Amino acid sequence: MPKNALSLPPRSTPLKPRRRALVIGASSGIGAALARQLAREGYALALLARRQDMLETLCKEINAASGESRAVFYVHDVREYAAVPALLQRILADLGSLDLVVYNAGVNLPAAYDFENDRLMTEVNFIGALAWLDRVAALFQQLRSGQIVGISSVAGDRGRAGNPAYTASKAALTCYLEALRNRLSRYGVHVLTVKPGFVQTDMLKQAQRPFMVISPEQAAADICKALRRRKQFLYTPARWGLIMLIIRLIPSFLFRRLRFLA
Ligand SMILES: NC(=O)c1ccc[n+]([C@@H]2O[C@H](COP(=O)([O-])OP(=O)(O)OC[C@H]3O[C@@H](n4cnc5c(N)ncnc54)[C@H](OP(=O)(O)O)[C@@H]3O)[C@@H](O)[C@H]2O)c1
């Protein structure tokens, strides 16, 4: 169940409008950098993950920098699907409402042919997104406003030999986000799919030959810019857009022979 050691962030009022964001998977890496960036842009924040110590430190840092209680945390494992409805209700009550929800939680476990690892990646990277974003989509459709961000990956653009289940979980997330966008755009709800390349976080330890590595702060800045412009897709850094266009065009019989790519 959620724990919260800090006072609540200020609610939005007609005289003091304030955007409110929920970041799922906010304790480190891209999620933590995005939380800092959103706080600087004036958002009130609900931050979720399993590691309470990391969340607590991050909230203290954000609140000290802003000079007010701007971020609160809730300890949550995204595989606890049944806990989602009550936790979402609690966050809505605590913040007043939500304008932005980011699904960033993800794991990348090495090696193929390991069912337990593959199930964990599928549950965290995809099923957890369904558990949260199905509810958020219904809420935003009703409100006729809101922004949803899903952190997918360039890895989801092709089936990669190096880690079949990770690439499959990200492909599923990308496809689900596209479907949400197709359902929700007519209600004024914006859905952004983010596909990072290599980002300097704990997860990069799993990468075999990282290149064009960017900082989580750069990824967060790119995401915030794409949110302001209401872009539908973001490759970060942008060069990955061209690289993945070429990679997607390589026929399968050839792709599987390009060992450095596949
Ligand atoms: N780094 C890269 O090169 C790269 C490239 C492409 C895509 N991505 C994607 O970017 C996203 C963020 O990853 P990162 O690179 O910033 O790595 P990271 O530092 O390891 O961050 C992963 C985040 O997911 C959370 N998480 C993992 N399992 C969870 C669970 N069961 N319940 C709740 N939260 C969970 C972690 O929090 P707790 O451990 O505290 O729960 C953490 O906040 C991931 O979706 C990843 O697939 C990363």
mmCIF file of C-alpha atoms and ligand atoms in Angstrom:
data_model
loop_
_atom_site.group_PDB
_atom_site.id
_atom_site.type_symbol
_atom_site.label_atom_id
_atom_site.label_comp_id
_atom_site.label_asym_id
_atom_site.label_seq_id
_atom_site.Cartn_x
_atom_site.Cartn_y
_atom_site.Cartn_z
ATOM 1 C CA MET A 1 0.000 0.000 0.000
ATOM 2 C CA PRO A 2 1.133 3.556 -0.596
ATOM 3 C CA LYS A 3 3.215 5.267 2.042
ATOM 4 C CA ASN A 4 3.682 8.952 2.221
ATOM 5 C CA ALA A 5 5.981 10.619 4.661
ATOM 6 C CA LEU A 6 5.683 14.141 3.231
ATOM 7 C CA SER A 7 2.973 16.789 3.187
ATOM 8 C CA LEU A 8 0.808 16.965 0.079
ATOM 9 C CA PRO A 9 1.584 19.186 -2.918
ATOM 10 C CA PRO A 10 -0.588 22.254 -3.432
ATOM 11 C CA ARG A 11 -3.903 21.632 -5.223
ATOM 12 C CA SER A 12 -4.912 23.445 -8.364
ATOM 13 C CA THR A 13 -7.446 26.240 -7.839
ATOM 14 C CA PRO A 14 -9.012 28.711 -10.318
ATOM 15 C CA LEU A 15 -6.829 31.467 -8.900
ATOM 16 C CA LYS A 16 -3.711 29.310 -8.702
ATOM 17 C CA PRO A 17 -3.895 26.855 -11.594
ATOM 18 C CA ARG A 18 -1.281 24.129 -11.377
ATOM 19 C CA ARG A 19 -0.685 21.134 -13.600
ATOM 20 C CA ARG A 20 -0.503 17.779 -11.859
ATOM 21 C CA ALA A 21 1.525 14.791 -13.054
ATOM 22 C CA LEU A 22 1.907 11.164 -12.058
ATOM 23 C CA VAL A 23 5.219 9.480 -12.937
ATOM 24 C CA ILE A 24 5.170 5.670 -12.619
ATOM 25 C CA GLY A 25 8.736 4.412 -12.230
ATOM 26 C CA ALA A 26 10.206 7.641 -10.876
ATOM 27 C CA SER A 27 12.897 6.497 -8.450
ATOM 28 C CA SER A 28 15.919 6.601 -10.802
ATOM 29 C CA GLY A 29 17.171 7.226 -14.330
ATOM 30 C CA ILE A 30 14.847 8.814 -16.870
ATOM 31 C CA GLY A 31 11.851 8.847 -14.482
ATOM 32 C CA ALA A 32 13.735 10.755 -11.760
ATOM 33 C CA ALA A 33 15.193 13.228 -14.297
ATOM 34 C CA LEU A 34 11.719 13.783 -15.735
ATOM 35 C CA ALA A 35 10.288 14.380 -12.255
ATOM 36 C CA ARG A 36 12.932 17.060 -11.601
ATOM 37 C CA GLN A 37 12.243 18.716 -14.971
ATOM 38 C CA LEU A 38 8.450 18.674 -14.482
ATOM 39 C CA ALA A 39 8.875 20.168 -11.006
ATOM 40 C CA ARG A 40 10.948 22.984 -12.497
ATOM 41 C CA GLU A 41 8.087 23.576 -14.952
ATOM 42 C CA GLY A 42 5.697 23.998 -12.019
ATOM 43 C CA TYR A 43 3.930 20.617 -11.883
ATOM 44 C CA ALA A 44 2.671 19.105 -8.639
ATOM 45 C CA LEU A 45 3.921 15.523 -8.685
ATOM 46 C CA ALA A 46 2.930 12.043 -7.544
ATOM 47 C CA LEU A 47 5.966 9.753 -7.857
ATOM 48 C CA LEU A 48 5.690 5.948 -7.827
ATOM 49 C CA ALA A 49 8.190 3.083 -7.630
ATOM 50 C CA ARG A 50 9.280 0.315 -5.247
ATOM 51 C CA ARG A 51 12.423 1.871 -3.703
ATOM 52 C CA GLN A 52 11.143 4.100 -0.923
ATOM 53 C CA ASP A 53 14.572 5.496 0.015
ATOM 54 C CA MET A 54 15.193 6.731 -3.546
ATOM 55 C CA LEU A 55 11.718 8.267 -3.810
ATOM 56 C CA GLU A 56 12.026 9.946 -0.428
ATOM 57 C CA THR A 57 15.396 11.492 -1.321
ATOM 58 C CA LEU A 58 14.072 12.668 -4.700
ATOM 59 C CA CYS A 59 10.974 14.287 -3.157
ATOM 60 C CA LYS A 60 13.097 16.041 -0.524
ATOM 61 C CA GLU A 61 15.411 17.365 -3.250
ATOM 62 C CA ILE A 62 12.525 18.599 -5.436
ATOM 63 C CA ASN A 63 10.679 20.185 -2.518
ATOM 64 C CA ALA A 64 13.830 21.883 -1.222
ATOM 65 C CA ALA A 65 14.629 23.263 -4.698
ATOM 66 C CA SER A 66 11.095 24.596 -5.229
ATOM 67 C CA GLY A 67 10.724 25.920 -1.684
ATOM 68 C CA GLU A 68 7.342 24.194 -1.255
ATOM 69 C CA SER A 69 5.873 20.696 -1.046
ATOM 70 C CA ARG A 70 5.633 19.969 -4.758
ATOM 71 C CA ALA A 71 6.258 16.207 -4.890
ATOM 72 C CA VAL A 72 4.865 13.272 -2.926
ATOM 73 C CA PHE A 73 5.657 9.583 -3.313
ATOM 74 C CA TYR A 74 3.779 6.314 -3.115
ATOM 75 C CA VAL A 75 5.578 2.982 -2.801
ATOM 76 C CA HIS A 76 4.159 0.633 -5.416
ATOM 77 C CA ASP A 77 5.148 -2.414 -7.451
ATOM 78 C CA VAL A 78 3.475 -2.161 -10.876
ATOM 79 C CA ARG A 79 2.891 -5.935 -10.779
ATOM 80 C CA GLU A 80 0.383 -5.370 -7.969
ATOM 81 C CA TYR A 81 -2.355 -4.811 -10.519
ATOM 82 C CA ALA A 82 -5.203 -5.103 -8.008
ATOM 83 C CA ALA A 83 -3.823 -2.161 -6.006
ATOM 84 C CA VAL A 84 -4.069 0.248 -8.957
ATOM 85 C CA PRO A 85 -7.727 1.424 -8.712
ATOM 86 C CA ALA A 86 -7.473 2.416 -5.020
ATOM 87 C CA LEU A 87 -4.035 3.975 -5.469
ATOM 88 C CA LEU A 88 -5.163 6.024 -8.469
ATOM 89 C CA GLN A 89 -8.187 7.220 -6.474
ATOM 90 C CA ARG A 90 -5.900 8.206 -3.605
ATOM 91 C CA ILE A 91 -3.574 10.143 -5.908
ATOM 92 C CA LEU A 92 -6.547 11.925 -7.517
ATOM 93 C CA ALA A 93 -7.818 12.881 -4.068
ATOM 94 C CA ASP A 94 -4.353 14.012 -2.908
ATOM 95 C CA LEU A 95 -3.534 16.103 -6.000
ATOM 96 C CA GLY A 96 -7.082 17.216 -6.871
ATOM 97 C CA SER A 97 -6.922 15.713 -10.386
ATOM 98 C CA LEU A 98 -4.323 14.729 -13.001
ATOM 99 C CA ASP A 99 -3.217 16.417 -16.239
ATOM 100 C CA LEU A 100 -0.294 14.159 -17.176
ATOM 101 C CA VAL A 101 0.534 10.496 -16.562
ATOM 102 C CA VAL A 102 3.899 8.990 -17.521
ATOM 103 C CA TYR A 103 4.389 5.214 -17.617
ATOM 104 C CA ASN A 104 8.163 4.846 -17.346
ATOM 105 C CA ALA A 105 8.590 1.674 -15.242
ATOM 106 C CA GLY A 106 10.752 -0.838 -17.035
ATOM 107 C CA VAL A 107 13.263 -3.647 -16.602
ATOM 108 C CA ASN A 108 15.718 -5.188 -19.047
ATOM 109 C CA LEU A 109 17.040 -8.564 -17.933
ATOM 110 C CA PRO A 110 19.750 -10.212 -20.008
ATOM 111 C CA ALA A 111 19.724 -13.617 -21.685
ATOM 112 C CA ALA A 112 17.130 -15.342 -23.796
ATOM 113 C CA TYR A 113 15.153 -18.512 -23.029
ATOM 114 C CA ASP A 114 14.573 -17.663 -19.345
ATOM 115 C CA PHE A 115 10.831 -17.741 -18.728
ATOM 116 C CA GLU A 116 10.924 -16.123 -15.270
ATOM 117 C CA ASN A 117 12.934 -13.163 -16.590
ATOM 118 C CA ASP A 118 10.745 -12.910 -19.676
ATOM 119 C CA ARG A 119 7.559 -12.922 -17.598
ATOM 120 C CA LEU A 120 8.952 -10.233 -15.274
ATOM 121 C CA MET A 121 9.862 -7.983 -18.217
ATOM 122 C CA THR A 122 6.437 -8.492 -19.788
ATOM 123 C CA GLU A 123 4.673 -7.744 -16.514
ATOM 124 C CA VAL A 124 6.630 -4.591 -15.661
ATOM 125 C CA ASN A 125 7.092 -3.198 -19.187
ATOM 126 C CA PHE A 126 3.648 -3.991 -20.580
ATOM 127 C CA ILE A 127 1.011 -5.501 -18.243
ATOM 128 C CA GLY A 128 1.693 -2.817 -15.613
ATOM 129 C CA ALA A 129 1.127 -0.204 -18.323
ATOM 130 C CA LEU A 130 -2.259 -1.768 -19.103
ATOM 131 C CA ALA A 131 -3.208 -1.820 -15.416
ATOM 132 C CA TRP A 132 -2.473 1.913 -15.071
ATOM 133 C CA LEU A 133 -3.188 3.378 -18.481
ATOM 134 C CA ASP A 134 -6.540 1.617 -19.057
ATOM 135 C CA ARG A 135 -7.841 3.474 -15.998
ATOM 136 C CA VAL A 136 -6.114 6.735 -16.855
ATOM 137 C CA ALA A 137 -7.423 6.592 -20.457
ATOM 138 C CA ALA A 138 -10.999 6.143 -19.211
ATOM 139 C CA LEU A 139 -10.551 9.071 -16.822
ATOM 140 C CA PHE A 140 -9.031 11.401 -19.435
ATOM 141 C CA GLN A 141 -11.692 10.419 -21.985
ATOM 142 C CA GLN A 142 -14.337 11.423 -19.443
ATOM 143 C CA LEU A 143 -12.506 14.671 -18.632
ATOM 144 C CA ARG A 144 -11.901 15.300 -22.371
ATOM 145 C CA SER A 145 -8.358 16.397 -21.575
ATOM 146 C CA GLY A 146 -5.040 15.050 -20.383
ATOM 147 C CA GLN A 147 -1.662 13.840 -21.620
ATOM 148 C CA ILE A 148 -0.340 10.265 -21.501
ATOM 149 C CA VAL A 149 3.323 9.413 -22.035
ATOM 150 C CA GLY A 150 4.665 5.887 -22.446
ATOM 151 C CA ILE A 151 8.404 5.239 -22.341
ATOM 152 C CA SER A 152 8.947 2.528 -24.917
ATOM 153 C CA SER A 153 12.271 1.947 -26.710
ATOM 154 C CA VAL A 154 13.976 1.819 -30.094
ATOM 155 C CA ALA A 155 14.380 -1.867 -29.187
ATOM 156 C CA GLY A 156 10.651 -2.363 -29.833
ATOM 157 C CA ASP A 157 10.952 -1.400 -33.512
ATOM 158 C CA ARG A 158 12.409 -4.814 -34.523
ATOM 159 C CA GLY A 159 12.610 -8.284 -32.991
ATOM 160 C CA ARG A 160 16.190 -8.359 -31.717
ATOM 161 C CA ALA A 161 18.047 -11.656 -31.207
ATOM 162 C CA GLY A 162 19.838 -10.295 -28.123
ATOM 163 C CA ASN A 163 16.740 -10.034 -25.930
ATOM 164 C CA PRO A 164 13.516 -11.319 -27.523
ATOM 165 C CA ALA A 165 11.165 -10.679 -24.582
ATOM 166 C CA TYR A 166 12.388 -7.117 -23.891
ATOM 167 C CA THR A 167 11.932 -6.108 -27.532
ATOM 168 C CA ALA A 168 8.521 -7.830 -27.625
ATOM 169 C CA SER A 169 7.346 -6.068 -24.435
ATOM 170 C CA LYS A 170 8.339 -2.681 -25.884
ATOM 171 C CA ALA A 171 6.736 -3.465 -29.265
ATOM 172 C CA ALA A 172 3.517 -4.320 -27.399
ATOM 173 C CA LEU A 173 3.702 -1.063 -25.428
ATOM 174 C CA THR A 174 4.292 0.973 -28.609
ATOM 175 C CA CYS A 175 1.304 -0.660 -30.335
ATOM 176 C CA TYR A 176 -0.942 -0.205 -27.274
ATOM 177 C CA LEU A 177 -0.025 3.494 -27.053
ATOM 178 C CA GLU A 178 -0.859 3.953 -30.743
ATOM 179 C CA ALA A 179 -4.261 2.343 -30.169
ATOM 180 C CA LEU A 180 -4.896 4.596 -27.156
ATOM 181 C CA ARG A 181 -3.984 7.620 -29.289
ATOM 182 C CA ASN A 182 -6.388 6.478 -32.000
ATOM 183 C CA ARG A 183 -9.192 6.148 -29.427
ATOM 184 C CA LEU A 184 -8.465 9.290 -27.423
ATOM 185 C CA SER A 185 -7.434 11.992 -29.893
ATOM 186 C CA ARG A 186 -11.099 12.780 -30.674
ATOM 187 C CA TYR A 187 -11.581 13.560 -26.972
ATOM 188 C CA GLY A 188 -8.697 16.035 -26.911
ATOM 189 C CA VAL A 189 -6.395 13.626 -25.054
ATOM 190 C CA HIS A 190 -2.753 13.613 -26.178
ATOM 191 C CA VAL A 191 -0.695 10.385 -26.212
ATOM 192 C CA LEU A 192 3.088 10.545 -26.657
ATOM 193 C CA THR A 193 5.218 7.454 -27.402
ATOM 194 C CA VAL A 194 8.858 7.927 -26.395
ATOM 195 C CA LYS A 195 11.570 5.725 -27.899
ATOM 196 C CA PRO A 196 14.926 6.388 -26.237
ATOM 197 C CA GLY A 197 18.138 5.063 -27.734
ATOM 198 C CA PHE A 198 20.904 4.534 -25.143
ATOM 199 C CA VAL A 199 20.520 6.565 -21.943
ATOM 200 C CA GLN A 200 23.140 6.639 -19.172
ATOM 201 C CA THR A 201 21.140 4.914 -16.407
ATOM 202 C CA ASP A 202 21.409 1.675 -14.411
ATOM 203 C CA MET A 203 19.655 -0.096 -17.281
ATOM 204 C CA LEU A 204 22.509 0.690 -19.658
ATOM 205 C CA LYS A 205 24.607 -1.929 -17.808
ATOM 206 C CA GLN A 206 22.634 -4.516 -19.801
ATOM 207 C CA ALA A 207 23.557 -2.967 -23.168
ATOM 208 C CA GLN A 208 26.278 -4.778 -25.103
ATOM 209 C CA ARG A 209 27.585 -2.047 -27.416
ATOM 210 C CA PRO A 210 26.049 1.277 -26.410
ATOM 211 C CA PHE A 211 26.643 4.278 -28.654
ATOM 212 C CA MET A 212 25.265 7.816 -28.975
ATOM 213 C CA VAL A 213 24.632 7.648 -25.212
ATOM 214 C CA ILE A 214 22.717 10.604 -23.763
ATOM 215 C CA SER A 215 22.092 11.662 -20.177
ATOM 216 C CA PRO A 216 18.708 11.072 -18.502
ATOM 217 C CA GLU A 217 18.473 14.877 -18.203
ATOM 218 C CA GLN A 218 18.678 15.243 -21.995
ATOM 219 C CA ALA A 219 16.003 12.557 -22.449
ATOM 220 C CA ALA A 220 13.783 14.369 -19.908
ATOM 221 C CA ALA A 221 14.272 17.727 -21.646
ATOM 222 C CA ASP A 222 13.360 16.151 -25.016
ATOM 223 C CA ILE A 223 10.226 14.574 -23.492
ATOM 224 C CA CYS A 224 9.065 17.891 -21.968
ATOM 225 C CA LYS A 225 9.613 19.675 -25.285
ATOM 226 C CA ALA A 226 7.599 16.979 -27.117
ATOM 227 C CA LEU A 227 4.826 17.349 -24.518
ATOM 228 C CA ARG A 228 4.629 21.095 -25.075
ATOM 229 C CA ARG A 229 4.483 20.545 -28.854
ATOM 230 C CA ARG A 230 1.965 17.689 -28.416
ATOM 231 C CA LYS A 231 4.093 15.404 -30.588
ATOM 232 C CA GLN A 232 2.877 11.837 -31.054
ATOM 233 C CA PHE A 233 6.283 10.129 -31.264
ATOM 234 C CA LEU A 234 9.681 11.029 -29.927
ATOM 235 C CA TYR A 235 13.011 9.391 -30.651
ATOM 236 C CA THR A 236 15.579 10.664 -28.172
ATOM 237 C CA PRO A 237 18.073 11.707 -29.354
ATOM 238 C CA ALA A 238 16.317 12.627 -32.618
ATOM 239 C CA ARG A 239 18.979 10.929 -34.800
ATOM 240 C CA TRP A 240 17.436 7.584 -33.829
ATOM 241 C CA GLY A 241 14.397 8.484 -35.968
ATOM 242 C CA LEU A 242 16.470 8.190 -39.152
ATOM 243 C CA ILE A 243 18.448 5.179 -37.915
ATOM 244 C CA MET A 244 15.287 3.246 -37.044
ATOM 245 C CA LEU A 245 13.622 4.234 -40.322
ATOM 246 C CA ILE A 246 16.492 2.519 -42.148
ATOM 247 C CA ILE A 247 16.553 -0.457 -39.753
ATOM 248 C CA ARG A 248 12.778 -0.981 -40.127
ATOM 249 C CA LEU A 249 13.187 -1.071 -43.910
ATOM 250 C CA ILE A 250 15.790 -3.888 -43.861
ATOM 251 C CA PRO A 251 14.104 -7.116 -44.988
ATOM 252 C CA SER A 252 13.920 -9.840 -42.340
ATOM 253 C CA PHE A 253 16.138 -12.337 -44.233
ATOM 254 C CA LEU A 254 18.895 -9.687 -44.347
ATOM 255 C CA PHE A 255 18.319 -8.271 -40.844
ATOM 256 C CA ARG A 256 18.978 -11.616 -39.189
ATOM 257 C CA ARG A 257 22.372 -11.814 -40.933
ATOM 258 C CA LEU A 258 23.460 -8.390 -39.598
ATOM 259 C CA ARG A 259 24.624 -9.688 -36.253
ATOM 260 C CA PHE A 260 25.823 -6.279 -35.011
ATOM 261 C CA LEU A 261 22.230 -4.984 -35.464
ATOM 262 C CA ALA A 262 19.987 -7.958 -34.810
HETATM 263 N N1 LIG B 1 18.488 3.417 -20.340
HETATM 264 C C1 LIG B 1 18.258 3.158 -21.627
HETATM 265 O O1 LIG B 1 19.220 3.095 -22.423
HETATM 266 C C2 LIG B 1 16.857 2.976 -22.131
HETATM 267 C C3 LIG B 1 16.675 2.858 -23.516
HETATM 268 C C4 LIG B 1 15.391 2.695 -24.028
HETATM 269 C C5 LIG B 1 14.313 2.650 -23.158
HETATM 270 N N2 LIG B 1 14.502 2.757 -21.801
HETATM 271 C C6 LIG B 1 13.323 2.688 -20.940
HETATM 272 O O2 LIG B 1 13.308 3.814 -20.090
HETATM 273 C C7 LIG B 1 12.559 3.486 -18.915
HETATM 274 C C8 LIG B 1 13.341 3.954 -17.683
HETATM 275 O O3 LIG B 1 14.528 3.182 -17.565
HETATM 276 P P1 LIG B 1 15.913 3.789 -17.064
HETATM 277 O O4 LIG B 1 16.862 3.648 -18.165
HETATM 278 O O5 LIG B 1 15.696 5.128 -16.464
HETATM 279 O O6 LIG B 1 16.327 2.697 -15.976
HETATM 280 P P2 LIG B 1 16.227 2.676 -14.384
HETATM 281 O O7 LIG B 1 17.046 3.749 -13.778
HETATM 282 O O8 LIG B 1 16.510 1.267 -14.016
HETATM 283 O O9 LIG B 1 14.690 3.034 -14.092
HETATM 284 C C9 LIG B 1 13.662 2.065 -14.100
HETATM 285 C C10 LIG B 1 12.502 2.604 -13.287
HETATM 286 O O10 LIG B 1 11.445 1.624 -13.344
HETATM 287 C C11 LIG B 1 11.035 1.343 -12.016
HETATM 288 N N3 LIG B 1 10.565 -0.031 -11.883
HETATM 289 C C12 LIG B 1 11.167 -1.173 -12.266
HETATM 290 N N4 LIG B 1 10.444 -2.242 -11.876
HETATM 291 C C13 LIG B 1 9.349 -1.748 -11.237
HETATM 292 C C14 LIG B 1 8.228 -2.352 -10.593
HETATM 293 N N5 LIG B 1 8.076 -3.685 -10.537
HETATM 294 N N6 LIG B 1 7.293 -1.534 -10.025
HETATM 295 C C15 LIG B 1 7.445 -0.195 -10.067
HETATM 296 N N7 LIG B 1 8.472 0.429 -10.663
HETATM 297 C C16 LIG B 1 9.417 -0.340 -11.244
HETATM 298 C C17 LIG B 1 12.287 1.547 -11.165
HETATM 299 O O11 LIG B 1 11.900 1.799 -9.825
HETATM 300 P P3 LIG B 1 12.100 0.747 -8.604
HETATM 301 O O12 LIG B 1 13.228 -0.174 -8.953
HETATM 302 O O13 LIG B 1 12.381 1.637 -7.428
HETATM 303 O O14 LIG B 1 10.787 0.061 -8.474
HETATM 304 C C18 LIG B 1 12.870 2.792 -11.821
HETATM 305 O O15 LIG B 1 12.260 3.937 -11.299
HETATM 306 C C19 LIG B 1 12.319 1.972 -18.951
HETATM 307 O O16 LIG B 1 10.989 1.706 -19.353
HETATM 308 C C20 LIG B 1 13.291 1.493 -20.015
HETATM 309 O O17 LIG B 1 12.852 0.315 -20.650
HETATM 310 C C21 LIG B 1 15.753 2.911 -21.276
#
